[in-house]
mmCIF file of C-alpha atoms in Angstrom:
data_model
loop_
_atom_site.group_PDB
_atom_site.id
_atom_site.type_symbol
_atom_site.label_atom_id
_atom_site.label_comp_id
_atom_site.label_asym_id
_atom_site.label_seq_id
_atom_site.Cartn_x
_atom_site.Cartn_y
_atom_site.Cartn_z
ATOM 1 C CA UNK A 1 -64.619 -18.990 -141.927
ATOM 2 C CA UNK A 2 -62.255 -17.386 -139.810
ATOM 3 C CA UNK A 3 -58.947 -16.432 -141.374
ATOM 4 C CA UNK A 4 -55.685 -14.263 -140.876
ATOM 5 C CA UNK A 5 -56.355 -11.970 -137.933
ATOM 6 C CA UNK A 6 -60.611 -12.839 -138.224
ATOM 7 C CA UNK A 7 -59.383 -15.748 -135.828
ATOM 8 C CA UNK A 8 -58.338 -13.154 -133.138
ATOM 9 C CA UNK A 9 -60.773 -10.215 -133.181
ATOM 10 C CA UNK A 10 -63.582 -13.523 -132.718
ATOM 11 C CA UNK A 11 -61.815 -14.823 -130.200
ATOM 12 C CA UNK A 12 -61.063 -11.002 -128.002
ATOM 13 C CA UNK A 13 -64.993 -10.152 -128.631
ATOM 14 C CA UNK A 14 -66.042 -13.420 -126.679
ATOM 15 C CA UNK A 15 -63.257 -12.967 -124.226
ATOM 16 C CA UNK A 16 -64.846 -9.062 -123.865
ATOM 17 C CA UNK A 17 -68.385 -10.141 -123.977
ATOM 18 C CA UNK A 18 -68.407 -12.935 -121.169
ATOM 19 C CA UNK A 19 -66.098 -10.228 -118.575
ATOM 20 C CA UNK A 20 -68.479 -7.443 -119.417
ATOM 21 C CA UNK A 21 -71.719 -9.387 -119.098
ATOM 22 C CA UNK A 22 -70.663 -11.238 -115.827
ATOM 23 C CA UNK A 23 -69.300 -8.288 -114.473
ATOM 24 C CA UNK A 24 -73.137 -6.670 -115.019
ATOM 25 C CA UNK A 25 -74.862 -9.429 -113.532
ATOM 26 C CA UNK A 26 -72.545 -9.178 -110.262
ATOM 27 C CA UNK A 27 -73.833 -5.666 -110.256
ATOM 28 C CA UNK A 28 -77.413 -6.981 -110.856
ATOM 29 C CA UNK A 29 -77.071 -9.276 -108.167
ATOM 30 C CA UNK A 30 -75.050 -6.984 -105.649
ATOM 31 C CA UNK A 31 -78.081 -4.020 -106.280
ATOM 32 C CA UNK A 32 -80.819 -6.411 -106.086
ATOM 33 C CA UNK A 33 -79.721 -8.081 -102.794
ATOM 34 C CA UNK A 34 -78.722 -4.765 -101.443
ATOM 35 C CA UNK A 35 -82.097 -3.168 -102.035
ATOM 36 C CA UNK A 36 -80.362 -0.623 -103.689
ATOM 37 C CA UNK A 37 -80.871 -0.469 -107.178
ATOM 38 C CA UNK A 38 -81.258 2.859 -108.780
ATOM 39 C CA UNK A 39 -82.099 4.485 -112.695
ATOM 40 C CA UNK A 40 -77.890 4.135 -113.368
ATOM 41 C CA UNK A 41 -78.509 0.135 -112.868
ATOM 42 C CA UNK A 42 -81.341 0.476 -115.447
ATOM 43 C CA UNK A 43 -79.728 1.903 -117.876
ATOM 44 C CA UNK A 44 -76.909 -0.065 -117.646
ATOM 45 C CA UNK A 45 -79.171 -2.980 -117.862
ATOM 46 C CA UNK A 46 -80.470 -1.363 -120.825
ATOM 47 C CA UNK A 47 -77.477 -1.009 -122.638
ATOM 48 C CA UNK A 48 -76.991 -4.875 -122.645
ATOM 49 C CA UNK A 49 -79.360 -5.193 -125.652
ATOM 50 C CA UNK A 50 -77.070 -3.128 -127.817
ATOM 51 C CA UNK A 51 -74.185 -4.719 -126.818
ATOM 52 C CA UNK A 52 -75.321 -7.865 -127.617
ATOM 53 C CA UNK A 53 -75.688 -6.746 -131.347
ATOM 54 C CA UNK A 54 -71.950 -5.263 -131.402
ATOM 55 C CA UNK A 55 -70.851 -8.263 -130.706
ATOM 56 C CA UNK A 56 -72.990 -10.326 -132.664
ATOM 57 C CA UNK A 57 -72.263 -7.903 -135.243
ATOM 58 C CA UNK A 58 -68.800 -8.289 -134.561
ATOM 59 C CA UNK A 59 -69.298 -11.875 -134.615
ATOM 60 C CA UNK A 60 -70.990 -12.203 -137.809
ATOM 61 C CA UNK A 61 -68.090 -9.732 -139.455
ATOM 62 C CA UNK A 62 -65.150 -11.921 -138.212
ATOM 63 C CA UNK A 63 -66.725 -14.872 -139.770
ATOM 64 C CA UNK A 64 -67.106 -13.425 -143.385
ATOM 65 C CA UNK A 65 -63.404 -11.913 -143.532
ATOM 66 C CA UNK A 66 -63.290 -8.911 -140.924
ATOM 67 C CA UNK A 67 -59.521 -9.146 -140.506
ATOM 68 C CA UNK A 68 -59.092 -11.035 -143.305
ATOM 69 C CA UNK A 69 -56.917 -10.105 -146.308
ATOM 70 C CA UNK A 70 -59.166 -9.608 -149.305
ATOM 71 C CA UNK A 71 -57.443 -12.789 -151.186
ATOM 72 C CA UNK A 72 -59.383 -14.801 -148.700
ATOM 73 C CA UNK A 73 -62.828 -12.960 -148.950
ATOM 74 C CA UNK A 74 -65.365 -13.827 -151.346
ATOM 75 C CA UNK A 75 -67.632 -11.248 -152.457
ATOM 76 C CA UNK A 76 -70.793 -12.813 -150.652
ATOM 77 C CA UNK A 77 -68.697 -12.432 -147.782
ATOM 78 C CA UNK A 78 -67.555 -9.321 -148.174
ATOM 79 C CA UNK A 79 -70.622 -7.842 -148.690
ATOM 80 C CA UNK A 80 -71.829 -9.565 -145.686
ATOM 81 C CA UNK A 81 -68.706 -8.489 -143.600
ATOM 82 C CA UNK A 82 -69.301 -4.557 -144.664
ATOM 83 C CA UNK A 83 -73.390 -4.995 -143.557
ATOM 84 C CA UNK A 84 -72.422 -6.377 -139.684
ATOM 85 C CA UNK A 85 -69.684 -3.379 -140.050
ATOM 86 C CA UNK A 86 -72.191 -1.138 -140.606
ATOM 87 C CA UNK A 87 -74.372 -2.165 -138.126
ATOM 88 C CA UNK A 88 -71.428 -2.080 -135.626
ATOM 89 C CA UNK A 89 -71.291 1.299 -135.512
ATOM 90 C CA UNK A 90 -74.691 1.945 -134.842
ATOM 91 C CA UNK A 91 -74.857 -0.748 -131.911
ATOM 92 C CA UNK A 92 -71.534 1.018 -130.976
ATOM 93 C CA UNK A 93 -73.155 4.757 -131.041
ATOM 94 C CA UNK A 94 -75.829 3.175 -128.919
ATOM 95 C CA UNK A 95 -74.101 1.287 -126.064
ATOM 96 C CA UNK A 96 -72.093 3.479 -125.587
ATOM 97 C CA UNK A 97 -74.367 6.523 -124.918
ATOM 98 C CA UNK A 98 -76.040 4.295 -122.325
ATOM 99 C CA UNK A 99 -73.120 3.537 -120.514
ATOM 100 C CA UNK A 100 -71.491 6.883 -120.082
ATOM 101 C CA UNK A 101 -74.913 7.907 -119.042
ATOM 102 C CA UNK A 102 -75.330 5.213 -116.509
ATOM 103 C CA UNK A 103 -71.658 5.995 -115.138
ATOM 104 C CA UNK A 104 -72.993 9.935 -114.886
ATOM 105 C CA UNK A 105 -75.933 8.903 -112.673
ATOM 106 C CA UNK A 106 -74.224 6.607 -110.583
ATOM 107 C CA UNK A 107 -72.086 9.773 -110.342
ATOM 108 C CA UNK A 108 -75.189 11.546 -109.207
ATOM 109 C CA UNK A 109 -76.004 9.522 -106.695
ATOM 110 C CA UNK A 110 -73.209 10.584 -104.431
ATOM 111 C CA UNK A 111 -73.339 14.456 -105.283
ATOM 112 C CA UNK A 112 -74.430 16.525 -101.903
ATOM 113 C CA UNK A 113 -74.895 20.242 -102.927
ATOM 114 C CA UNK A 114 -72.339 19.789 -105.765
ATOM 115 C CA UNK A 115 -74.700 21.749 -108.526
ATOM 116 C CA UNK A 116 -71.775 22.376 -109.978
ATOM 117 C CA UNK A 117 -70.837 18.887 -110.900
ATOM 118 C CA UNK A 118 -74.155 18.015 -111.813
ATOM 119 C CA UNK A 119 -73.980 20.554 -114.954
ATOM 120 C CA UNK A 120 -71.152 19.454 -115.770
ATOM 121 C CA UNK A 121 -72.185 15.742 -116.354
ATOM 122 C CA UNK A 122 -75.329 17.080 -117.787
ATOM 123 C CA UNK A 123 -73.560 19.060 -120.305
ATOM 124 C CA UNK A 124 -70.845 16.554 -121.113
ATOM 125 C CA UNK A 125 -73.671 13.421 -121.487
ATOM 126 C CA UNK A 126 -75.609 15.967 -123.494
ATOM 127 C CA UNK A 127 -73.136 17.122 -126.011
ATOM 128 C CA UNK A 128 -72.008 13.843 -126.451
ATOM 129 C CA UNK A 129 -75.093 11.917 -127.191
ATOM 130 C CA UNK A 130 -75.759 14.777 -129.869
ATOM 131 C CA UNK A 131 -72.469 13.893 -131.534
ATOM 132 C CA UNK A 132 -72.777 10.152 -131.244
ATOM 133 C CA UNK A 133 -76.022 9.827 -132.179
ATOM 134 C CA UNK A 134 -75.523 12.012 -135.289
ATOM 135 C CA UNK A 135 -72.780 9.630 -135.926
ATOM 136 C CA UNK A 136 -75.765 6.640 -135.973
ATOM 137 C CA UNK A 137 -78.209 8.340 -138.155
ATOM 138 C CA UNK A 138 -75.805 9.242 -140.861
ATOM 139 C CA UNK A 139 -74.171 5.452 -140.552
ATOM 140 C CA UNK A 140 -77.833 4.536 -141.991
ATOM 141 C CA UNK A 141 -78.128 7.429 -144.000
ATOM 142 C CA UNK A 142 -74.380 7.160 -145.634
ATOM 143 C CA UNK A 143 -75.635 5.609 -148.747
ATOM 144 C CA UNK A 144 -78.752 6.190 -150.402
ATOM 145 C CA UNK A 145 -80.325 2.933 -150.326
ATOM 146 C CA UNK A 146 -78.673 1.700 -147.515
ATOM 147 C CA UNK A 147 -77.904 -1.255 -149.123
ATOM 148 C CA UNK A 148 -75.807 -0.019 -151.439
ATOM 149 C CA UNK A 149 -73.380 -0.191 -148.625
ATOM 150 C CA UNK A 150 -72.644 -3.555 -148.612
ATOM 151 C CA UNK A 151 -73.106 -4.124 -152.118
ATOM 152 C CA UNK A 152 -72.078 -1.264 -154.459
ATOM 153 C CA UNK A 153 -73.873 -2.772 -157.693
ATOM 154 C CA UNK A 154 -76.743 -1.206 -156.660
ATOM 155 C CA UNK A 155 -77.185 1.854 -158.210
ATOM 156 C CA UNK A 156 -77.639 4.749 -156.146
ATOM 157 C CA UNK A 157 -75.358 6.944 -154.603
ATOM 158 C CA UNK A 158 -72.461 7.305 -150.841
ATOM 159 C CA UNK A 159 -71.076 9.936 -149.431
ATOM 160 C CA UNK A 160 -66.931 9.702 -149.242
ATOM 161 C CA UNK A 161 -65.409 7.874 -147.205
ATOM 162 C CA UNK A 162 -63.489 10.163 -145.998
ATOM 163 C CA UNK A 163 -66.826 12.042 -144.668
ATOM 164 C CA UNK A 164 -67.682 8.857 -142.115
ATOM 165 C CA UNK A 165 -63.721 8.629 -140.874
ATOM 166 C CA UNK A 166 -64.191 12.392 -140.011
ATOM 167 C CA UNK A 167 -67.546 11.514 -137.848
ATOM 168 C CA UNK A 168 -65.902 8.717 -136.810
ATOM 169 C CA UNK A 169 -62.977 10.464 -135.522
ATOM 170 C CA UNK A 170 -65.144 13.429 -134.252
ATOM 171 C CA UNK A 171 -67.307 11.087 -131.991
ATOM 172 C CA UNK A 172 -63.724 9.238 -130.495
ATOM 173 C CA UNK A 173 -62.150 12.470 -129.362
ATOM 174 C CA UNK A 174 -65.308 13.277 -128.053
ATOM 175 C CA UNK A 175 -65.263 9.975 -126.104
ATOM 176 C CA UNK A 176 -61.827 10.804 -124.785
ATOM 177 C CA UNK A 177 -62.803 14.496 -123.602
ATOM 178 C CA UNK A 178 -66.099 12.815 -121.673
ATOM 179 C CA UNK A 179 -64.142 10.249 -120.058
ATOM 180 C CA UNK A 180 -61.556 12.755 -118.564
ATOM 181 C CA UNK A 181 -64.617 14.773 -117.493
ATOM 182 C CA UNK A 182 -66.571 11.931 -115.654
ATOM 183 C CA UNK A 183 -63.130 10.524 -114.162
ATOM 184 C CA UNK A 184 -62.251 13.954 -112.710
ATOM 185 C CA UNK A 185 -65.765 14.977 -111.220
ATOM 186 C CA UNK A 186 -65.568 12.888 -108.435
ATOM 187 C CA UNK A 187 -62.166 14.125 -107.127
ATOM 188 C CA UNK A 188 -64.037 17.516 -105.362
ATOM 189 C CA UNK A 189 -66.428 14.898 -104.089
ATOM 190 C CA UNK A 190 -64.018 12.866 -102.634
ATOM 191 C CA UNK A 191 -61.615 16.028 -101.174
ATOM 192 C CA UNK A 192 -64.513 16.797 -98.865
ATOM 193 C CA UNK A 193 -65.415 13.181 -97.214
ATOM 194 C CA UNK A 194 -64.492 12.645 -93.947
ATOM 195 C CA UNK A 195 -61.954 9.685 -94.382
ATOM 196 C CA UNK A 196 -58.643 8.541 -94.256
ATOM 197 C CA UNK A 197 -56.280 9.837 -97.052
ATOM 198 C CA UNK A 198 -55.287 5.877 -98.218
ATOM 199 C CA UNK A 199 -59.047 5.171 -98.954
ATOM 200 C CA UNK A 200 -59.675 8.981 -100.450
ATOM 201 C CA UNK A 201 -56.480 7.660 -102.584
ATOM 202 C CA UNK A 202 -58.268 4.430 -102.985
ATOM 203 C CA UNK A 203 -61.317 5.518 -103.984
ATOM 204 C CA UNK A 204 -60.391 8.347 -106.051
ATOM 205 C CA UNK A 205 -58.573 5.248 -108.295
ATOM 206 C CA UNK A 206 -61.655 2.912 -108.167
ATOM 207 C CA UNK A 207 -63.539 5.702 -109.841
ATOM 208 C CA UNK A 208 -61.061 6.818 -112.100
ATOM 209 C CA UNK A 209 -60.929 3.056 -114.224
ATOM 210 C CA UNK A 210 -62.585 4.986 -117.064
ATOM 211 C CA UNK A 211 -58.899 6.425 -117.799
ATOM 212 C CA UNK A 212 -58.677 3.024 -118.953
ATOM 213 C CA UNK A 213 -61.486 3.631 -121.775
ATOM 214 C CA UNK A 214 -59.605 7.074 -122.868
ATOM 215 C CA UNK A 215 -56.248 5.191 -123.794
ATOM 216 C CA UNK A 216 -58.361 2.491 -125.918
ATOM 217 C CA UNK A 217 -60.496 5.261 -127.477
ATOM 218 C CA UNK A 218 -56.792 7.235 -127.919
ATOM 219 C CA UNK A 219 -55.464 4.452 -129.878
ATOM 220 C CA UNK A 220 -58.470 4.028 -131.962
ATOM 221 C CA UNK A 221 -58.233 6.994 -133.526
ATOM 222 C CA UNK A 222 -55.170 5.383 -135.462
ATOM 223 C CA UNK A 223 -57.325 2.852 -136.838
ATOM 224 C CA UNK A 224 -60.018 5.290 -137.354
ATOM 225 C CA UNK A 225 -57.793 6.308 -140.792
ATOM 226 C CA UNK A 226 -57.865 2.236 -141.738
ATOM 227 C CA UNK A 227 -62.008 3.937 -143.035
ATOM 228 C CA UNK A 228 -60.090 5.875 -145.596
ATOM 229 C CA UNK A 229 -58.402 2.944 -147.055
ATOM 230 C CA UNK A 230 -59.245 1.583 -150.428
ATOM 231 C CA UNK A 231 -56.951 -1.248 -150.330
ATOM 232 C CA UNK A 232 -57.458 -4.762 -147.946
ATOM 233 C CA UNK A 233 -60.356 -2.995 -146.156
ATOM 234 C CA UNK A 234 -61.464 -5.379 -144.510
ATOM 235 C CA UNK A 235 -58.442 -6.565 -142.581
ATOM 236 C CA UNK A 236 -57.361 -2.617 -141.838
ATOM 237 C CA UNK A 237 -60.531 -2.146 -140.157
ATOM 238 C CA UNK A 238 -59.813 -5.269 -137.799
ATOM 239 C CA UNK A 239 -58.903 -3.442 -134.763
ATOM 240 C CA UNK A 240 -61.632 -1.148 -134.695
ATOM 241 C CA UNK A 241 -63.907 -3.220 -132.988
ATOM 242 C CA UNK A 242 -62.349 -4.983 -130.415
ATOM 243 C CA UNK A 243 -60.746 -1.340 -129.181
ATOM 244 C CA UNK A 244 -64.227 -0.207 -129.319
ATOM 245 C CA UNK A 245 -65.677 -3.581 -127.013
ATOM 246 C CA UNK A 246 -62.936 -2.091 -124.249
#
């Protein structure tokens, strides 16, 4: 059942996941007819499979009170709510390596004698799927058996909170300082083409959407406190994921 805000973080992830996945299969279709498909259109492809758990994830968490106050969650639901949670951030921590490391090798496609540049990406694609994919292990490792997660009856034992907003937090401004990177790398490219300055300006904006992605990820990190809440948990945490589907 859908309930309080539930009704609006279901209805932004389906809004989210037809754009994103139509938008992909225009690329698809553009690359394939073009005869120019390269390893940044497979791994875009790629990440579609983890994407499709977020937001099924997503999904599943909006229908058993994500969003919700707690006066309107059951336990079974709850429980159920904080194992698609849980399983959100992995998918998360997954997709979106994929994608900023598609964007970096479309990047590489245009480079000309740039080495440069290419470091750079390397580095920043590097350093980032260290930290994000730290983030995923210890999101299965948080609580010793997993389980006890979702259901804290089961006797065993969780890390603070507190110790998976600070990961949490660590991989967004991360996000932000990889997004700036990748948007700015293309300006020397661009400086050097022989065009007119309106389509350098152009250009330079197309390939500069992923500002876009740094203001959501900048206003996450607000929300990002919501994982040290004890109180209505579930409906703190409800913007989380529909920042993180932008």
């Amino acid at each position: 059942m859908l309930y309080d805000n539930s009704r609006y973080l279901f209805f932004c992830v389906i809004v989210l996941m037809i754009s994103g996945y139509t938008t992909l299969g225009l690329r698809i279709y553009s690359r394939v007819t073009k005869q120019n498909w390269g390893w940044d259109d497979t791994v875009a492809s790629i990440s579609a499979l983890p994407f499709a758990w977020l937001c099924a994830q997503t999904i599943k968490a909006a229908n058993n009170g994500l969003g919700a106050h707690e006066w309107n969650v059951t336990p079974e639901m709850s429980m159920a709510a904080y194992k698609a949670f849980v399983f959100f951030q992995v998918s998360y921590c997954c997709s979106i390596i994929l994608i900023k490391a598609s964007i970096a090798l479309m990047l590489t496609r245009i480079i000309c004698g740039q080495m440069y540049i290419l470091w750079i990406l390397r580095i920043t694609i590097a350093v980032f799927t260290s930290v994000t994919l730290s983030v995923a292990i210890f999101c299965l490792l948080q609580c010793r058996p997993l389980a006890k997660t979702w259901n804290p009856a089961i006797e065993g034992y969780c890390h603070p909170s507190n110790v998976l907003a600070s990961l949490s937090m660590t991989v967004t401004v991360t996000s932000i300082i990889s997004d700036v990177i990748i948007c700015f790398c293309p300006i020397p490219l661009l400086w050097h083409l022989q065009m007119n300055r309106n389509l350098k300006v152009v250009a330079g904006c197309l390939l500069s959407l992923g500002f876009f992605a740094s203001i959501c990820a900048i206003i996450r990190l607000a929300y990002t406190l919501a994982l040290n809440s004890t109180d209505d948990y579930l409906c703190k945490l409800r913007n989380s994921p529909t920042l993180t589907c932008h």
